[in-house]
CSV table of C-alpha atoms in Angstrom, one decimal:
chain,number,residue,atom,x,y,z
A,365,MET,CA,141.4,11.3,220.8
A,366,ARG,CA,144.9,10.5,219.9
A,367,ALA,CA,146.7,10.8,216.5
A,368,LEU,CA,149.9,9.8,215.0
A,369,LEU,CA,151.4,12.0,212.2
A,370,ILE,CA,154.1,10.5,210.2
A,371,VAL,CA,156.3,13.2,208.7
A,372,ALA,CA,158.4,12.4,205.6
A,373,HIS,CA,160.7,14.6,203.7
A,374,GLY,CA,158.6,14.6,200.4
A,375,SER,CA,159.9,14.0,196.9
A,376,ARG,CA,159.6,15.3,193.4
A,377,ARG,CA,158.8,11.7,192.5
A,378,PRO,CA,155.1,11.2,193.2
A,379,ALA,CA,155.6,7.4,193.7
A,380,SER,CA,157.8,8.1,196.7
A,381,ASN,CA,155.2,10.3,198.3
A,382,ASP,CA,152.6,7.6,197.7
A,383,GLU,CA,154.8,5.1,199.3
A,384,VAL,CA,154.7,7.1,202.4
A,385,ARG,CA,150.9,7.3,202.2
A,386,THR,CA,150.7,3.5,201.8
A,387,LEU,CA,153.0,3.1,204.8
A,388,CYS,CA,150.8,5.3,206.8
A,389,GLU,CA,147.8,3.1,205.9
A,390,ALA,CA,149.8,0.1,207.0
A,391,VAL,CA,150.6,1.8,210.3
A,392,ALA,CA,146.9,2.5,210.8
A,393,ALA,CA,146.0,-1.0,210.0
A,394,ARG,CA,148.6,-2.4,212.4
A,395,ASP,CA,147.8,-0.1,215.3
A,396,LYS,CA,145.9,-1.9,218.0
A,397,GLY,CA,143.6,0.9,219.0
A,398,LEU,CA,146.2,3.4,220.5
A,399,TYR,CA,145.4,6.0,217.8
A,400,ASP,CA,142.1,7.2,216.6
A,401,LYS,CA,143.8,8.5,213.5
A,402,VAL,CA,147.0,7.9,211.6
A,403,SER,CA,148.0,10.3,208.9
A,404,CYS,CA,151.1,11.7,207.1
A,405,ALA,CA,152.6,15.1,206.1
A,406,PHE,CA,155.6,16.3,204.2
A,407,LEU,CA,158.3,18.7,205.1
A,408,GLU,CA,158.5,19.9,201.4
A,409,LEU,CA,157.6,19.0,197.8
A,410,ALA,CA,154.4,17.3,198.7
A,411,GLU,CA,151.1,17.8,200.4
A,412,PRO,CA,149.9,18.2,203.1
A,413,SER,CA,152.5,20.3,204.8
A,414,ILE,CA,153.2,19.6,208.4
A,415,PRO,CA,151.0,22.5,209.7
A,416,GLU,CA,148.2,21.5,207.4
A,417,GLY,CA,148.5,17.9,208.6
A,418,ILE,CA,148.4,18.9,212.3
A,419,GLU,CA,145.5,21.4,211.7
A,420,ALA,CA,143.5,18.7,209.9
A,421,LEU,CA,143.9,16.3,212.9
A,422,ILE,CA,142.9,19.1,215.3
A,423,GLU,CA,139.8,19.9,213.2
A,424,SER,CA,138.8,16.3,213.2
A,425,GLY,CA,138.9,16.3,217.0
A,426,MET,CA,142.4,15.0,217.9
A,427,ARG,CA,143.7,16.3,221.2
A,428,ASP,CA,146.9,14.3,221.6
A,429,ILE,CA,149.1,14.4,218.5
A,430,THR,CA,152.4,12.6,218.2
A,431,VAL,CA,154.6,13.6,215.2
A,432,VAL,CA,157.1,10.9,214.1
A,433,PRO,CA,159.9,12.0,211.8
A,434,TYR,CA,160.3,9.4,209.1
A,435,PHE,CA,164.0,10.3,208.7
A,436,LEU,CA,167.2,8.3,209.0
A,437,SER,CA,169.6,10.9,210.4
A,438,ALA,CA,169.6,13.8,212.9
A,439,GLY,CA,170.2,16.4,210.3
A,440,ARG,CA,169.0,19.9,210.0
A,441,HIS,CA,165.5,18.7,208.9
A,442,VAL,CA,165.1,16.7,212.1
A,443,VAL,CA,166.8,19.1,214.4
A,444,GLU,CA,165.5,22.5,213.1
A,445,ASP,CA,163.0,22.3,210.2
A,446,ILE,CA,160.5,19.8,211.6
A,447,PRO,CA,160.3,21.5,215.1
A,448,ALA,CA,159.9,25.0,213.3
A,449,GLU,CA,157.0,23.6,211.2
A,450,VAL,CA,155.3,22.1,214.2
A,451,GLU,CA,155.6,25.4,216.1
A,452,LYS,CA,153.8,27.3,213.3
A,453,VAL,CA,150.6,25.6,214.5
A,454,VAL,CA,148.7,27.6,217.1
A,455,ALA,CA,147.1,24.8,219.0
A,456,PRO,CA,143.9,25.4,220.8
A,457,GLN,CA,143.9,24.9,224.6
A,458,GLY,CA,143.8,21.2,225.6
A,459,VAL,CA,145.7,20.1,222.5
A,460,SER,CA,149.0,18.5,223.0
A,461,ILE,CA,151.6,18.1,220.2
A,462,ARG,CA,154.8,16.2,220.8
A,463,ILE,CA,157.6,15.2,218.4
A,464,ALA,CA,158.8,11.6,218.9
A,465,PRO,CA,162.4,10.7,218.2
A,466,TYR,CA,163.3,10.3,214.5
A,467,LEU,CA,163.0,6.9,212.9
A,468,GLY,CA,166.8,6.4,212.5
A,469,SER,CA,167.4,6.7,216.2
A,470,SER,CA,165.2,3.6,217.0
A,471,GLU,CA,166.9,0.9,219.0
A,472,SER,CA,165.2,-1.6,216.8
A,473,MET,CA,167.0,-0.3,213.6
A,474,ALA,CA,169.9,-2.7,213.9
A,475,GLU,CA,167.5,-5.7,214.1
A,476,LEU,CA,165.5,-4.4,211.2
A,477,LEU,CA,168.8,-4.2,209.0
A,478,LEU,CA,169.7,-7.7,209.9
A,479,LYS,CA,166.2,-8.8,209.0
A,480,GLN,CA,166.5,-7.0,205.6
A,481,GLY,CA,169.8,-8.7,205.0
A,482,ARG,CA,168.1,-12.1,205.4
A,483,SER,CA,165.2,-11.1,203.2
A,484,THR,CA,165.1,-12.5,199.7
A,485,GLY,CA,163.5,-9.6,198.2
B,1246,MET,CA,182.6,-16.1,204.9
B,1247,ARG,CA,179.6,-13.9,204.9
B,1248,ALA,CA,179.4,-10.1,205.1
B,1249,LEU,CA,176.7,-7.5,205.3
B,1250,LEU,CA,177.3,-4.1,203.7
B,1251,ILE,CA,175.0,-1.4,204.8
B,1252,VAL,CA,174.8,1.3,202.1
B,1253,ALA,CA,173.7,4.8,203.1
B,1254,HIS,CA,173.3,8.0,201.0
B,1255,GLY,CA,176.2,9.9,202.6
B,1256,SER,CA,176.0,13.5,203.9
B,1257,ARG,CA,178.0,16.7,203.9
B,1258,ARG,CA,177.4,16.6,207.6
B,1259,PRO,CA,180.1,14.3,209.2
B,1260,ALA,CA,177.9,13.5,212.2
B,1261,SER,CA,175.3,11.9,209.9
B,1262,ASN,CA,177.9,9.6,208.4
B,1263,ASP,CA,179.2,8.8,211.8
B,1264,GLU,CA,175.6,7.9,212.8
B,1265,VAL,CA,175.6,5.3,210.0
B,1266,ARG,CA,179.0,3.9,211.2
B,1267,THR,CA,177.7,3.6,214.7
B,1268,LEU,CA,174.6,1.9,213.5
B,1269,CYS,CA,176.8,-0.5,211.6
B,1270,GLU,CA,178.7,-1.4,214.8
B,1271,ALA,CA,175.3,-1.9,216.5
B,1272,VAL,CA,174.3,-4.3,213.7
B,1273,ALA,CA,177.6,-6.2,214.1
B,1274,ALA,CA,177.1,-6.4,217.8
B,1275,ARG,CA,173.5,-7.7,217.5
B,1276,ASP,CA,174.2,-10.3,214.8
B,1277,LYS,CA,174.2,-13.7,216.1
B,1278,GLY,CA,177.0,-15.2,214.0
B,1279,LEU,CA,175.3,-15.0,210.6
B,1280,TYR,CA,177.9,-12.5,209.3
B,1281,ASP,CA,181.8,-12.7,209.7
B,1282,LYS,CA,181.9,-9.0,209.0
B,1283,VAL,CA,179.4,-6.0,209.0
B,1284,SER,CA,180.6,-2.7,207.4
B,1285,CYS,CA,179.1,0.3,205.7
B,1286,ALA,CA,179.6,2.3,202.5
B,1287,PHE,CA,178.2,5.5,201.0
B,1288,LEU,CA,176.7,6.2,197.6
B,1289,GLU,CA,178.2,9.8,197.7
B,1290,LEU,CA,179.7,12.5,199.9
B,1291,ALA,CA,181.4,10.1,202.2
B,1292,GLU,CA,183.9,7.1,202.2
B,1293,PRO,CA,184.2,4.3,201.5
B,1294,SER,CA,182.3,4.3,198.3
B,1295,ILE,CA,180.2,1.2,197.5
B,1296,PRO,CA,182.8,-0.4,195.2
B,1297,GLU,CA,185.6,0.3,197.8
B,1298,GLY,CA,183.4,-1.2,200.5
B,1299,ILE,CA,182.7,-4.3,198.5
B,1300,GLU,CA,186.3,-4.6,197.4
B,1301,ALA,CA,187.6,-4.4,201.0
B,1302,LEU,CA,185.2,-7.2,202.0
B,1303,ILE,CA,186.4,-9.4,199.2
B,1304,GLU,CA,190.1,-8.6,200.2
B,1305,SER,CA,189.4,-9.7,203.7
B,1306,GLY,CA,188.1,-13.0,202.5
B,1307,MET,CA,184.4,-12.6,202.3
B,1308,ARG,CA,182.7,-14.7,199.7
B,1309,ASP,CA,179.0,-14.1,200.2
B,1310,ILE,CA,178.2,-10.4,200.5
B,1311,THR,CA,174.8,-8.9,201.0
B,1312,VAL,CA,174.3,-5.2,200.3
B,1313,VAL,CA,171.4,-3.6,202.3
B,1314,PRO,CA,170.3,-0.1,201.0
B,1315,TYR,CA,169.7,2.1,204.1
B,1316,PHE,CA,167.1,4.1,202.1
B,1317,LEU,CA,163.5,4.9,202.8
B,1318,SER,CA,162.1,5.0,199.3
B,1319,ALA,CA,162.5,3.3,196.0
B,1320,GLY,CA,163.8,6.4,194.2
B,1321,ARG,CA,166.6,6.6,191.6
B,1322,HIS,CA,169.3,5.9,194.2
B,1323,VAL,CA,167.8,2.6,195.1
B,1324,VAL,CA,166.5,1.5,191.6
B,1325,GLU,CA,169.5,2.7,189.5
B,1326,ASP,CA,172.5,4.1,191.3
B,1327,ILE,CA,173.2,1.5,194.0
B,1328,PRO,CA,172.9,-1.4,191.4
B,1329,ALA,CA,175.2,0.5,189.1
B,1330,GLU,CA,177.8,1.0,191.8
B,1331,VAL,CA,177.7,-2.7,192.8
B,1332,GLU,CA,178.2,-3.7,189.2
B,1333,LYS,CA,181.4,-1.7,189.0
B,1334,VAL,CA,183.0,-4.4,191.1
B,1335,VAL,CA,184.6,-7.2,189.1
B,1336,ALA,CA,184.0,-10.0,191.6
B,1337,PRO,CA,186.5,-12.9,191.6
B,1338,GLN,CA,185.0,-16.4,190.9
B,1339,GLY,CA,183.3,-17.8,193.9
B,1340,VAL,CA,182.2,-14.5,195.2
B,1341,SER,CA,178.5,-13.8,195.4
B,1342,ILE,CA,177.2,-10.3,195.8
B,1343,ARG,CA,173.4,-9.6,196.2
B,1344,ILE,CA,171.4,-6.5,196.9
B,1345,ALA,CA,168.7,-6.9,199.6
B,1346,PRO,CA,165.4,-5.0,199.5
B,1347,TYR,CA,165.9,-1.4,200.7
B,1348,LEU,CA,165.1,-0.6,204.3
B,1349,GLY,CA,161.8,1.4,203.6
B,1350,SER,CA,160.2,-1.8,202.1
B,1351,SER,CA,160.6,-3.7,205.2
B,1352,GLU,CA,157.3,-5.2,206.4
B,1353,SER,CA,158.3,-4.3,209.9
B,1354,MET,CA,158.5,-0.6,209.2
B,1355,ALA,CA,154.9,0.1,210.2
B,1356,GLU,CA,155.6,-1.7,213.6
B,1357,LEU,CA,158.7,0.3,214.1
B,1358,LEU,CA,156.9,3.6,213.5
B,1359,LEU,CA,154.3,2.6,216.1
B,1360,LYS,CA,157.1,1.9,218.4
B,1361,GLN,CA,158.7,5.3,217.7
B,1362,GLY,CA,155.4,7.0,218.5
B,1363,ARG,CA,155.2,5.4,221.8
B,1364,SER,CA,158.9,6.3,222.6
B,1365,THR,CA,159.4,9.1,225.0
B,1366,GLY,CA,162.6,10.3,223.4
């Protein structure tokens, strides 16, 4: 059972956190059967936390969990804080947790920005 | 003469700002002739500022400028601060400046996150 956990920074502004939750639903809807579950978690200021998000996935039977940092740059949050949060989870035997490259490092980002430029809003 | 100005938040960490500059070069390289110039600017903590970035484009002959906010959520920066910075520029007659939807609102974002999840780093 595979899961994708989208990890965002978290905001004091509830609408920004809801935006991440909505995006998460869009990812689940667009996934073509690779994941059994797609959920989100926050580094700070919103819930669930990263360990809570991972533990909930494990409890619901997920055994192969990919964490995707929804971050634009390779700052301290991506390099240190997210790995440290992930490591707080004591994963049962047979559960694999990996951290995918952060969003901003995507080779498709340049194309996405060009697409946004052409977008009429 | 058309230009794309990618606007990022800006960071105290020089490497994060350089990451935006490198991305900007990647966008220029990938563009198939739609823009005569692709450059970047920062809301704070790095240079050029948004007005400086726009003015430099106007000075180099650009007449149709699209500003793309390289931001993930529709917070105060996107809704208030970036428009306010853009409005500081007194554009000469014949120069059009528009702000494209911010990156996080892209309909392709869900697909990009799925792609990151499949990425091996």
